[in-house]
Short mmCIF file of C-alpha atoms and ligand atoms in Angstrom, two decimals:
data_model
loop_
_atom_site.label_atom_id
_atom_site.label_comp_id
_atom_site.label_asym_id
_atom_site.label_seq_id
_atom_site.Cartn_x
_atom_site.Cartn_y
_atom_site.Cartn_z
CA GLY A 20 90.48 -1.21 3.43
CA ILE A 21 88.27 0.08 0.65
CA MET A 22 88.10 3.82 0.72
CA HIS A 23 86.73 4.92 -2.63
CA LEU A 24 85.61 2.87 -5.62
CA PRO A 25 85.22 4.24 -9.16
CA ASP A 26 81.61 5.00 -10.08
CA TYR A 27 80.78 5.14 -13.76
CA LYS A 28 77.75 7.40 -13.37
CA GLU A 29 79.95 9.97 -11.67
CA ALA A 30 82.74 9.63 -14.21
CA ARG A 31 80.48 10.33 -17.18
CA LYS A 32 79.18 13.65 -15.83
CA ARG A 33 80.08 16.50 -18.11
CA ASP A 34 79.80 19.39 -15.68
CA ILE A 35 82.91 21.36 -14.91
CA ARG A 36 83.61 21.40 -11.20
CA PRO A 37 85.49 24.04 -9.29
CA TYR A 38 88.88 22.81 -8.15
CA GLN A 39 91.88 24.09 -6.28
CA ARG A 40 95.48 24.30 -7.33
CA VAL A 41 97.26 22.43 -4.56
CA VAL A 42 101.01 22.18 -4.09
CA PHE A 43 102.15 18.66 -3.22
CA GLN A 44 103.67 18.25 0.24
CA GLU A 45 105.96 15.34 1.00
CA ASP A 46 105.18 13.41 4.17
CA ASP A 47 108.52 13.15 5.91
CA LYS A 48 107.28 10.31 8.15
CA VAL A 49 107.58 7.86 5.24
CA LYS A 50 110.72 9.28 3.65
CA ASN A 51 113.17 6.43 2.95
CA LYS A 52 111.04 4.13 5.11
CA TYR A 53 111.49 1.30 2.58
CA GLN A 54 115.21 1.75 2.03
CA GLY A 55 116.73 -1.45 0.68
CA LYS A 56 113.49 -2.56 -1.02
CA THR A 57 113.15 -2.62 -4.81
CA PHE A 58 110.39 -1.79 -7.26
CA TYR A 59 109.49 -2.69 -10.84
CA LEU A 60 107.17 -0.32 -12.70
CA LYS A 61 105.49 -1.37 -15.95
CA THR A 62 103.87 1.33 -18.07
CA TYR A 63 101.16 0.72 -20.67
CA GLY A 64 99.53 3.33 -22.91
CA CYS A 65 100.25 6.85 -24.07
CA GLN A 66 102.84 9.54 -23.32
CA MET A 67 100.58 10.81 -20.56
CA ASN A 68 101.02 7.51 -18.75
CA GLU A 69 104.75 7.46 -19.47
CA HIS A 70 105.03 10.88 -17.89
CA ASP A 71 102.87 9.85 -14.91
CA SER A 72 105.32 6.99 -14.41
CA GLU A 73 108.11 9.56 -14.10
CA ASN A 74 106.20 11.03 -11.13
CA ILE A 75 105.46 7.57 -9.74
CA GLU A 76 109.15 6.61 -9.87
CA ALA A 77 110.04 9.76 -7.97
CA LEU A 78 107.40 9.01 -5.31
CA LEU A 79 108.62 5.41 -4.93
CA THR A 80 112.17 6.67 -4.67
CA PHE A 81 111.06 9.08 -1.95
CA LEU A 82 109.72 6.07 -0.03
CA GLY A 83 113.19 4.56 -0.32
CA PHE A 84 112.54 1.95 -3.02
CA SER A 85 115.15 1.51 -5.75
CA LYS A 86 114.38 0.47 -9.31
CA VAL A 87 115.03 -2.94 -10.88
CA ASP A 88 114.55 -3.92 -14.52
CA ASP A 89 113.20 -7.44 -13.96
CA TYR A 90 109.94 -7.93 -12.07
CA MET A 91 111.25 -11.25 -10.71
CA ASP A 92 113.77 -9.29 -8.62
CA ALA A 93 111.31 -6.75 -7.22
CA ASP A 94 109.77 -6.41 -3.77
CA LEU A 95 107.04 -4.20 -5.22
CA VAL A 96 105.51 -4.44 -8.71
CA LEU A 97 103.29 -1.64 -9.95
CA LEU A 98 101.36 -1.69 -13.24
CA ASN A 99 100.48 1.73 -14.68
CA THR A 100 97.68 0.64 -16.98
CA CYS A 101 95.82 1.80 -20.12
CA SER A 102 92.17 1.30 -21.06
CA ILE A 103 92.15 2.55 -24.62
CA ARG A 104 91.68 -0.82 -26.38
CA GLU A 105 90.90 -4.33 -25.28
CA ASN A 106 94.42 -5.60 -25.89
CA ALA A 107 95.83 -3.07 -23.43
CA HIS A 108 93.46 -4.55 -20.83
CA ASN A 109 94.45 -8.07 -21.73
CA LYS A 110 98.14 -7.29 -21.41
CA ALA A 111 97.72 -5.92 -17.90
CA PHE A 112 95.57 -8.86 -16.78
CA GLY A 113 98.10 -11.25 -18.37
CA MET A 114 100.82 -9.64 -16.27
CA LEU A 115 98.65 -9.95 -13.16
CA GLY A 116 98.38 -13.66 -13.93
CA ARG A 117 102.17 -14.02 -13.96
CA LEU A 118 102.43 -12.02 -10.75
CA LYS A 119 99.94 -14.31 -9.04
CA HIS A 120 102.32 -17.23 -9.62
CA LEU A 121 105.28 -15.21 -8.43
CA LYS A 122 103.41 -14.22 -5.29
CA GLN A 123 102.79 -17.86 -4.44
CA GLU A 124 106.55 -18.30 -4.17
CA LYS A 125 107.32 -14.85 -2.79
CA LYS A 126 104.73 -14.24 -0.11
CA ASP A 127 105.98 -10.74 0.71
CA LEU A 128 105.69 -9.46 -2.85
CA ILE A 129 103.58 -6.27 -3.00
CA VAL A 130 101.52 -5.80 -6.19
CA GLY A 131 99.63 -2.66 -7.20
CA LEU A 132 97.65 -1.36 -10.13
CA CYS A 133 97.15 2.26 -11.14
CA GLY A 134 96.45 4.33 -14.25
CA CYS A 135 93.39 4.36 -16.48
CA MET A 136 92.13 0.81 -15.80
CA ALA A 137 91.90 1.68 -12.11
CA GLN A 138 89.25 4.25 -13.08
CA GLU A 139 86.99 1.55 -14.55
CA ALA A 140 84.38 0.24 -12.17
CA SER A 141 84.31 -3.18 -13.87
CA VAL A 142 88.08 -3.60 -13.50
CA VAL A 143 87.99 -2.75 -9.81
CA GLU A 144 85.04 -5.12 -9.29
CA THR A 145 87.08 -7.89 -10.92
CA ILE A 146 90.03 -7.12 -8.67
CA LEU A 147 87.84 -7.17 -5.57
CA LYS A 148 86.32 -10.48 -6.60
CA ASP A 149 89.11 -12.46 -8.27
CA TYR A 150 92.33 -10.68 -7.41
CA LYS A 151 92.10 -10.35 -3.65
CA TRP A 152 95.87 -10.76 -3.48
CA VAL A 153 96.49 -7.44 -5.27
CA ASN A 154 97.71 -5.17 -2.48
CA PHE A 155 96.59 -1.76 -3.68
CA VAL A 156 94.84 0.18 -6.44
CA PHE A 157 94.86 3.92 -7.00
CA GLY A 158 93.59 6.01 -9.90
CA THR A 159 94.67 8.78 -12.24
CA HIS A 160 93.27 11.54 -10.02
CA ASN A 161 95.08 10.64 -6.81
CA MET A 162 98.59 9.64 -7.84
CA TYR A 163 99.87 12.05 -5.20
CA GLN A 164 98.47 9.72 -2.49
CA LEU A 165 100.82 6.91 -3.56
CA PRO A 166 103.12 7.14 -0.51
CA GLU A 167 100.32 6.79 2.05
CA ILE A 168 98.39 4.18 0.04
CA ILE A 169 101.43 1.92 -0.31
CA ASP A 170 102.52 2.52 3.27
CA THR A 171 99.05 1.64 4.59
CA ALA A 172 98.78 -1.44 2.35
CA ILE A 173 102.06 -2.75 3.76
CA GLU A 174 101.53 -1.70 7.39
CA GLU A 175 97.96 -3.00 7.66
CA ASN A 176 98.56 -5.95 5.33
CA GLN A 177 95.14 -5.35 3.81
CA GLN A 178 94.03 -4.52 0.26
CA GLN A 179 93.81 -0.76 -0.32
CA ILE A 180 91.48 0.52 -3.04
CA GLU A 181 91.45 4.27 -3.41
CA VAL A 182 90.06 5.68 -6.68
CA PHE A 183 88.30 9.02 -7.19
CA SER A 184 85.51 8.83 -9.78
CA ARG A 185 85.95 12.47 -10.64
CA GLU A 186 88.93 14.73 -11.00
CA GLY A 187 89.90 16.36 -7.73
CA ASP A 188 92.30 19.20 -7.18
CA LEU A 189 95.00 20.06 -9.65
CA ILE A 190 98.26 19.05 -8.02
CA GLU A 191 101.44 21.00 -8.68
CA GLY A 192 104.93 20.20 -7.55
CA LEU A 193 104.89 16.40 -7.71
CA PRO A 194 108.45 15.11 -7.73
CA VAL A 195 109.63 13.77 -11.09
CA LEU A 196 112.43 11.41 -12.15
CA ARG A 197 112.72 11.91 -15.88
CA VAL A 198 113.73 9.02 -18.14
CA ASN A 199 115.98 11.28 -20.23
CA ASP A 200 118.21 14.21 -19.46
CA TYR A 201 117.81 15.82 -22.89
CA LYS A 202 114.10 15.51 -23.75
CA ALA A 203 111.13 15.93 -21.45
CA TYR A 204 107.36 15.79 -21.26
CA VAL A 205 105.46 18.70 -19.75
CA ASN A 206 101.74 18.37 -19.03
CA ILE A 207 99.80 21.45 -20.02
CA ILE A 208 96.20 20.21 -19.79
CA TYR A 209 94.63 17.20 -18.06
CA GLY A 210 91.49 15.32 -19.07
CA CYS A 211 89.23 15.53 -22.10
CA ASN A 212 85.81 17.05 -22.75
CA LYS A 213 85.37 15.76 -26.28
CA PHE A 214 83.57 12.50 -25.51
CA CYS A 215 84.23 10.91 -28.91
CA THR A 216 81.72 8.07 -28.85
CA TYR A 217 84.27 5.24 -29.02
CA CYS A 218 86.69 6.62 -26.47
CA ILE A 219 87.14 5.86 -22.78
CA VAL A 220 89.62 8.61 -21.97
CA PRO A 221 87.06 11.22 -20.77
CA TYR A 222 85.87 8.65 -18.21
CA THR A 223 89.36 7.72 -17.01
CA ARG A 224 90.95 11.17 -17.06
CA GLY A 225 88.10 13.53 -16.17
CA ARG A 226 87.22 16.97 -17.51
CA GLU A 227 89.70 19.37 -19.07
CA ARG A 228 91.84 21.28 -16.59
CA SER A 229 94.67 23.50 -17.80
CA ARG A 230 97.68 24.12 -15.66
CA LEU A 231 98.39 27.78 -14.92
CA LYS A 232 100.60 29.25 -17.62
CA GLU A 233 103.03 30.35 -14.89
CA ASP A 234 103.40 26.73 -13.74
CA VAL A 235 103.99 25.46 -17.28
CA LEU A 236 106.49 28.19 -18.11
CA ALA A 237 108.36 27.69 -14.83
CA GLU A 238 108.71 23.98 -15.57
CA VAL A 239 110.01 24.70 -19.07
CA GLN A 240 112.44 27.30 -17.69
CA LYS A 241 113.83 24.71 -15.31
CA LEU A 242 114.34 22.32 -18.25
CA VAL A 243 116.12 25.06 -20.21
CA ASP A 244 118.37 25.74 -17.20
CA ASP A 245 119.11 22.02 -16.89
CA GLY A 246 120.23 21.90 -20.53
CA TYR A 247 117.28 20.02 -22.01
CA LYS A 248 117.08 20.09 -25.81
CA GLU A 249 113.48 19.08 -26.41
CA VAL A 250 110.18 19.54 -24.64
CA THR A 251 106.88 17.88 -25.60
CA LEU A 252 103.78 19.66 -24.35
CA LEU A 253 101.25 17.02 -23.37
CA GLY A 254 97.48 16.78 -23.24
CA GLN A 255 94.65 14.67 -24.63
CA ASN A 256 93.77 17.75 -26.61
CA VAL A 257 96.48 20.37 -26.19
CA ASN A 258 94.67 22.81 -28.48
CA ALA A 259 92.05 23.33 -25.77
CA TYR A 260 94.77 24.72 -23.50
CA GLY A 261 93.62 27.74 -21.49
CA LYS A 262 89.94 27.64 -22.47
CA ASP A 263 88.91 26.68 -18.95
CA LEU A 264 91.14 29.32 -17.33
CA TYR A 265 91.62 32.38 -19.48
CA ASP A 266 89.63 34.67 -21.77
CA ASP A 267 92.67 35.84 -23.66
CA TYR A 268 95.40 33.22 -23.40
CA THR A 269 95.31 30.22 -25.72
CA MET A 270 97.47 27.34 -26.95
CA ALA A 271 98.87 29.72 -29.58
CA ASN A 272 100.02 32.12 -26.83
CA LEU A 273 101.50 29.30 -24.76
CA LEU A 274 103.38 27.86 -27.74
CA GLU A 275 104.78 31.30 -28.50
CA ASP A 276 105.84 31.92 -24.89
CA VAL A 277 107.53 28.51 -24.72
CA ALA A 278 109.25 29.11 -28.08
CA LYS A 279 110.67 32.42 -26.81
CA MET A 280 112.37 30.62 -23.91
CA GLY A 281 114.82 29.27 -26.44
CA ILE A 282 114.67 25.53 -25.89
CA PRO A 283 115.96 24.07 -29.20
CA ARG A 284 112.99 21.78 -29.90
CA ILE A 285 109.32 22.03 -29.01
CA ARG A 286 106.71 19.41 -29.80
CA PHE A 287 103.11 19.08 -28.70
CA THR A 288 100.61 16.26 -28.71
CA THR A 289 97.74 15.54 -29.29
CA SER A 290 95.85 18.07 -31.37
CA HIS A 291 92.17 17.61 -32.05
CA PRO A 292 91.36 19.09 -35.47
CA TRP A 293 88.36 20.92 -33.96
CA ASP A 294 90.42 23.36 -31.85
CA PHE A 295 93.32 23.90 -34.27
CA THR A 296 93.32 27.67 -34.79
CA ASP A 297 94.90 29.88 -37.46
CA GLU A 298 96.87 31.59 -34.70
CA MET A 299 98.43 28.26 -33.78
CA ILE A 300 99.44 27.63 -37.38
CA ASP A 301 101.01 31.10 -37.57
CA VAL A 302 103.04 30.52 -34.39
CA ILE A 303 104.23 27.09 -35.57
CA ALA A 304 105.30 28.64 -38.87
CA LYS A 305 107.02 31.60 -37.21
CA TYR A 306 109.29 29.88 -34.68
CA PRO A 307 112.03 27.58 -36.00
CA ASN A 308 112.25 25.81 -32.63
CA ILE A 309 108.63 24.63 -32.86
CA MET A 310 109.16 21.41 -34.79
CA PRO A 311 107.41 21.21 -38.17
CA SER A 312 105.57 18.04 -37.22
CA VAL A 313 101.90 17.84 -36.34
CA HIS A 314 99.89 14.85 -35.14
CA LEU A 315 96.38 15.41 -36.47
CA PRO A 316 94.19 12.35 -35.84
CA VAL A 317 91.50 11.94 -38.48
CA GLN A 318 89.96 8.59 -37.34
CA SER A 319 87.90 8.17 -40.54
CA GLY A 320 87.51 9.64 -44.01
CA SER A 321 83.75 9.20 -44.03
CA SER A 322 81.76 12.20 -42.82
CA ARG A 323 78.93 9.86 -41.90
CA ILE A 324 81.19 7.83 -39.60
CA LEU A 325 82.87 10.98 -38.24
CA LYS A 326 79.43 12.16 -37.18
CA LEU A 327 78.70 8.84 -35.44
CA MET A 328 82.10 9.14 -33.76
CA GLY A 329 81.20 12.61 -32.46
CA ARG A 330 84.36 14.08 -33.95
CA ARG A 331 82.80 17.50 -34.79
CA TYR A 332 84.37 17.84 -38.27
CA THR A 333 83.67 16.50 -41.74
CA LYS A 334 86.03 14.98 -44.27
CA GLU A 335 85.95 18.31 -46.11
CA SER A 336 86.67 20.52 -43.10
CA TYR A 337 89.48 18.18 -42.02
CA LEU A 338 91.05 18.37 -45.48
CA GLU A 339 90.78 22.15 -45.44
CA LEU A 340 92.67 22.31 -42.14
CA PHE A 341 95.19 19.72 -43.32
CA HIS A 342 96.05 21.73 -46.44
CA LYS A 343 96.14 25.01 -44.54
CA ILE A 344 98.81 23.57 -42.21
CA LYS A 345 100.75 22.09 -45.13
CA ASP A 346 100.64 25.35 -47.07
CA ARG A 347 101.60 27.65 -44.22
CA VAL A 348 104.27 25.62 -42.40
CA PRO A 349 107.20 24.94 -44.71
CA GLY A 350 108.33 21.29 -44.74
CA VAL A 351 105.76 20.22 -42.15
CA THR A 352 105.05 16.51 -41.76
CA ILE A 353 101.62 15.39 -40.59
CA SER A 354 100.83 12.11 -38.88
CA THR A 355 97.47 10.70 -37.89
CA ASP A 356 95.40 8.05 -36.10
CA ILE A 357 92.79 6.00 -37.96
CA ILE A 358 90.16 3.58 -36.67
CA VAL A 359 88.69 0.98 -39.05
CA GLY A 360 85.59 -1.06 -38.36
CA PHE A 361 83.69 1.53 -36.32
CA PRO A 362 80.15 0.10 -35.81
CA GLY A 363 78.26 0.30 -39.09
CA GLU A 364 81.27 1.26 -41.21
CA THR A 365 80.45 0.09 -44.74
CA GLU A 366 82.85 -0.75 -47.55
CA GLU A 367 81.95 2.68 -49.04
CA ASP A 368 82.83 4.44 -45.78
CA PHE A 369 86.10 2.55 -45.67
CA LEU A 370 86.90 3.47 -49.27
CA GLU A 371 86.46 7.12 -48.30
CA THR A 372 89.12 6.62 -45.63
CA LEU A 373 91.48 5.16 -48.25
CA ASP A 374 90.63 8.09 -50.50
CA LEU A 375 91.48 10.60 -47.76
CA VAL A 376 94.75 8.80 -47.01
CA ARG A 377 95.70 9.01 -50.69
CA GLU A 378 95.06 12.74 -50.61
CA CYS A 379 96.89 13.40 -47.32
CA GLN A 380 99.83 11.06 -47.94
CA TYR A 381 100.66 11.00 -44.24
CA ASP A 382 104.23 10.77 -42.98
CA ASN A 383 103.12 8.44 -40.22
CA ALA A 384 99.87 6.85 -39.10
CA PHE A 385 98.71 4.74 -36.19
CA THR A 386 95.95 2.44 -37.36
CA PHE A 387 93.55 0.51 -35.15
CA ILE A 388 90.57 -1.76 -35.33
CA PHE A 389 87.63 -0.36 -33.35
CA SER A 390 87.61 -1.83 -29.85
CA LYS A 391 84.43 -1.85 -27.78
CA ARG A 392 84.90 0.07 -24.56
CA GLU A 393 82.31 -0.73 -21.94
CA GLY A 394 80.09 2.23 -21.11
CA THR A 395 80.95 4.34 -24.16
CA PRO A 396 78.07 5.26 -26.53
CA ALA A 397 79.62 3.39 -29.51
CA CYS A 398 79.41 0.22 -27.48
CA ARG A 399 75.65 0.14 -27.97
CA LEU A 400 75.67 0.65 -31.78
CA ALA A 401 74.82 -2.24 -34.07
CA ASP A 402 78.03 -3.70 -35.46
CA PRO A 403 77.30 -6.17 -38.25
CA VAL A 404 80.76 -6.24 -39.85
CA SER A 405 82.77 -9.34 -38.91
CA GLN A 406 86.13 -9.15 -37.15
CA LYS A 407 87.71 -10.91 -40.13
CA GLU A 408 86.43 -8.23 -42.48
CA LYS A 409 87.76 -5.54 -40.12
CA GLU A 410 91.16 -7.20 -40.06
CA GLU A 411 91.18 -7.19 -43.86
CA ARG A 412 90.33 -3.49 -43.90
CA LEU A 413 93.17 -2.78 -41.48
CA GLN A 414 95.55 -4.66 -43.74
CA ARG A 415 94.37 -2.83 -46.84
CA LEU A 416 94.71 0.49 -45.02
CA ASN A 417 98.19 -0.34 -43.77
CA GLU A 418 99.36 -1.14 -47.30
CA VAL A 419 98.30 2.32 -48.46
CA VAL A 420 99.70 4.26 -45.49
CA ASN A 421 102.99 2.35 -45.61
CA HIS A 422 103.34 3.16 -49.30
CA TYR A 423 103.29 6.90 -48.51
CA PHE A 424 105.69 6.58 -45.56
CA LEU A 425 108.28 5.19 -47.98
CA GLU A 426 107.41 7.65 -50.72
CA ASN A 427 107.78 10.64 -48.35
CA ASN A 428 110.99 9.29 -46.87
CA LYS A 429 112.50 8.85 -50.35
CA LYS A 430 112.16 12.60 -50.90
CA LEU A 431 114.75 13.06 -48.14
CA GLU A 432 117.45 11.01 -49.88
CA GLY A 433 120.49 13.19 -50.49
CA ARG A 434 119.19 15.89 -48.16
CA GLU A 435 120.56 17.02 -44.80
CA VAL A 436 118.36 16.92 -41.71
CA GLU A 437 118.92 17.94 -38.10
CA VAL A 438 118.83 15.00 -35.68
CA LEU A 439 118.64 14.89 -31.89
CA VAL A 440 120.85 11.96 -30.91
CA GLU A 441 118.97 9.47 -28.72
CA GLY A 442 121.28 6.52 -28.50
CA ILE A 443 123.81 4.14 -29.92
CA SER A 444 122.74 1.18 -32.06
CA ASP A 445 124.30 -2.22 -31.53
CA LYS A 446 126.94 -1.55 -34.16
CA LYS A 447 129.89 0.64 -33.24
CA HIS A 448 129.60 4.29 -34.24
CA MET A 449 126.02 3.75 -35.36
CA TYR A 450 123.57 6.12 -33.73
CA TYR A 451 119.88 6.84 -33.88
CA GLY A 452 117.66 9.81 -33.23
CA TYR A 453 114.74 11.79 -34.56
CA SER A 454 114.73 14.50 -37.22
CA ASP A 455 112.92 17.81 -36.75
CA THR A 456 110.06 16.25 -38.71
CA ASN A 457 109.97 13.34 -36.24
CA LYS A 458 111.47 10.66 -38.47
CA LEU A 459 113.68 7.91 -37.04
CA ILE A 460 117.20 8.26 -38.43
CA ASN A 461 119.95 5.62 -38.09
CA PHE A 462 123.33 7.07 -38.90
CA SER A 463 127.07 6.72 -38.61
CA SER A 464 129.44 9.30 -37.24
CA GLU A 465 133.22 9.59 -37.26
CA LYS A 466 132.98 11.62 -34.09
CA GLU A 467 131.88 10.13 -30.79
CA LEU A 468 128.38 11.39 -29.92
CA THR A 469 126.26 11.39 -26.77
CA PRO A 470 122.48 11.35 -26.38
CA GLY A 471 121.21 14.91 -26.49
CA ASP A 472 123.64 16.10 -29.18
CA LEU A 473 122.10 17.91 -32.14
CA VAL A 474 123.82 16.97 -35.41
CA MET A 475 123.29 17.35 -39.14
CA VAL A 476 122.84 14.06 -40.96
CA LYS A 477 122.93 13.44 -44.68
CA ILE A 478 120.31 10.88 -45.70
CA ASN A 479 121.57 8.06 -47.94
CA ASP A 480 118.81 5.52 -47.87
CA ALA A 481 115.07 5.72 -47.15
CA LYS A 482 113.06 2.86 -45.69
CA THR A 483 109.41 2.69 -44.68
CA TRP A 484 109.87 3.32 -40.95
CA SER A 485 113.36 4.81 -40.80
CA LEU A 486 116.14 6.45 -42.80
CA ASP A 487 119.87 5.75 -42.94
CA GLY A 488 122.55 8.40 -43.15
CA GLU A 489 125.85 9.82 -41.96
CA THR A 490 126.79 12.97 -40.09
CA VAL A 491 128.13 15.87 -42.11
CA GLU A 492 131.14 17.72 -40.74
N1 SAH B 4 93.27 12.52 -27.54
C1 SAH B 4 93.80 11.90 -28.69
C2 SAH B 4 93.60 10.42 -28.74
C3 SAH B 4 94.17 9.60 -27.68
S1 SAH B 4 93.85 7.90 -27.90
C4 SAH B 4 93.08 12.48 -29.89
O1 SAH B 4 91.88 12.67 -29.86
O2 SAH B 4 93.75 12.69 -30.84
C5 SAH B 4 94.86 7.54 -29.30
C6 SAH B 4 94.12 6.91 -30.42
O3 SAH B 4 93.57 5.68 -30.03
C7 SAH B 4 92.93 7.69 -30.95
O4 SAH B 4 93.28 8.74 -31.78
C8 SAH B 4 92.16 6.62 -31.68
O5 SAH B 4 92.59 6.48 -33.01
C9 SAH B 4 92.51 5.36 -30.90
N2 SAH B 4 91.37 4.87 -30.13
C10 SAH B 4 90.75 5.49 -29.11
N3 SAH B 4 89.71 4.74 -28.67
C11 SAH B 4 89.68 3.63 -29.45
C12 SAH B 4 88.82 2.48 -29.51
N4 SAH B 4 87.79 2.33 -28.69
N5 SAH B 4 89.10 1.53 -30.44
C13 SAH B 4 90.13 1.68 -31.28
N6 SAH B 4 90.95 2.73 -31.28
C14 SAH B 4 90.73 3.71 -30.37
FE1 SF4 B 5 89.31 10.32 -26.78
FE2 SF4 B 5 88.24 12.03 -28.47
FE3 SF4 B 5 89.17 12.90 -26.13
FE4 SF4 B 5 90.86 12.07 -28.02
S1 SF4 B 5 89.49 13.85 -28.16
S2 SF4 B 5 90.92 11.54 -25.85
S3 SF4 B 5 89.74 10.41 -28.99
S4 SF4 B 5 87.44 11.55 -26.45
FE1 F3S B 6 95.53 4.70 -22.35
FE2 F3S B 6 94.77 6.31 -20.45
FE3 F3S B 6 96.55 7.12 -22.22
S1 F3S B 6 93.47 4.97 -21.60
S2 F3S B 6 95.99 5.97 -24.04
S3 F3S B 6 96.81 5.50 -20.77
S4 F3S B 6 94.99 8.35 -21.24
#
């Protein structure tokens, strides 16, 4: 039955609540109960969701389910959803449409939805009204309840909706089945307190809660022991790490402690420009195993729009930080996120964004058209610019950012870069992987390589989104 529904009024509260650190306990009653059954898990959205899916896979495996790659073959289909833009919503609902047809033929098919969309009251209302055949829904704050929710949905043959509006306890020790055995995600902070006016994440992920440094470091140590080559520290705003827990332990301290553990590659994402401290820059510059690659979302080059977005910096203060990082971290590449068509963005505002992009000459950029998210403050702002005009702005922006991707990549021609091998391309002895600066490299090698190898590659040819090269002996 319905246990808890998401409540938007609750979700938007900004107060910080006390919470407990709770260690996950497996319920042995359901262990391997569904042996012989299969699952298909589809993940939408950011790295946070990808990593959550690694926990979800482990929980499903604990129940006895085994994974299949085609949803047509599955006994259970679970969608781990994303709310960030309308098209993410549409994709998930499109998939539900296909599953409805499948369920008409396969009556025993179990379908569930989790992730950020489960936290939206309007989505859950729609599911209650028009998707009565969906077997279960759980949210981002109670992933650990997956075994009992699924078990109850199947046993009682009744829709289970269990979503907490607010963050609950901080759960440690969830099982994890990692996608790779050479690179790994490690959560360091959950939630977001920034409340940028366009963004739904604070409502779907709750307030900022840092994991204890001991828990983070123990997880990294385990990865080092298991031979992992790369760790990415995850959070909606990793720079806020520790603020809610410690007076004297920050993201800079955590980065340094992780660097000292000797894992060959450390990345972190995402950084909000507001919390990016000088100490962090010093640590990044000091340790060669902290990759010289920073994702620093700017969103807009117009200080007027930045203010409306609630971003807490101006074009000028962003540029100051940008240049400080560039000057102090040798060879650093900086990538960004940009939104065009925020409500009220004028041609002049947009030209300021182009101007900023020309100054920053980003190595990579994710560009989006503003998408109205129900219940966010930006949703209520007057928005006179047409969608067609916004699409044109996106196209003009993309032309400029793409130009600099190629220009920056060309500077690497003839140079040698270190690459972490990720896989083999279709062609024999052609491999791909990412450089220290987070560029996609396709390369040939005389020697047989396996994913997880670190090799030096000489760059022969630069393209806009990748570079070609060959290993050097
Ligand atoms: N916490 C990260 C952002 C995560 S969302 C940060 O602040 O850097 C990733 C990107 O999606 C954002 O940087 C923003 O560019 C984009 N985005 C978020 N909400 C959006 C919306 N309503 N419409 C369009 N793009 C959005
Ligand atoms: Fe969203 Fe802003 Fe938080 Fe990033 S910092 S998740 S854009 S509210
Ligand atoms: Fe999407 Fe939720 Fe990540 S809204 S971007 S999956 S935090």
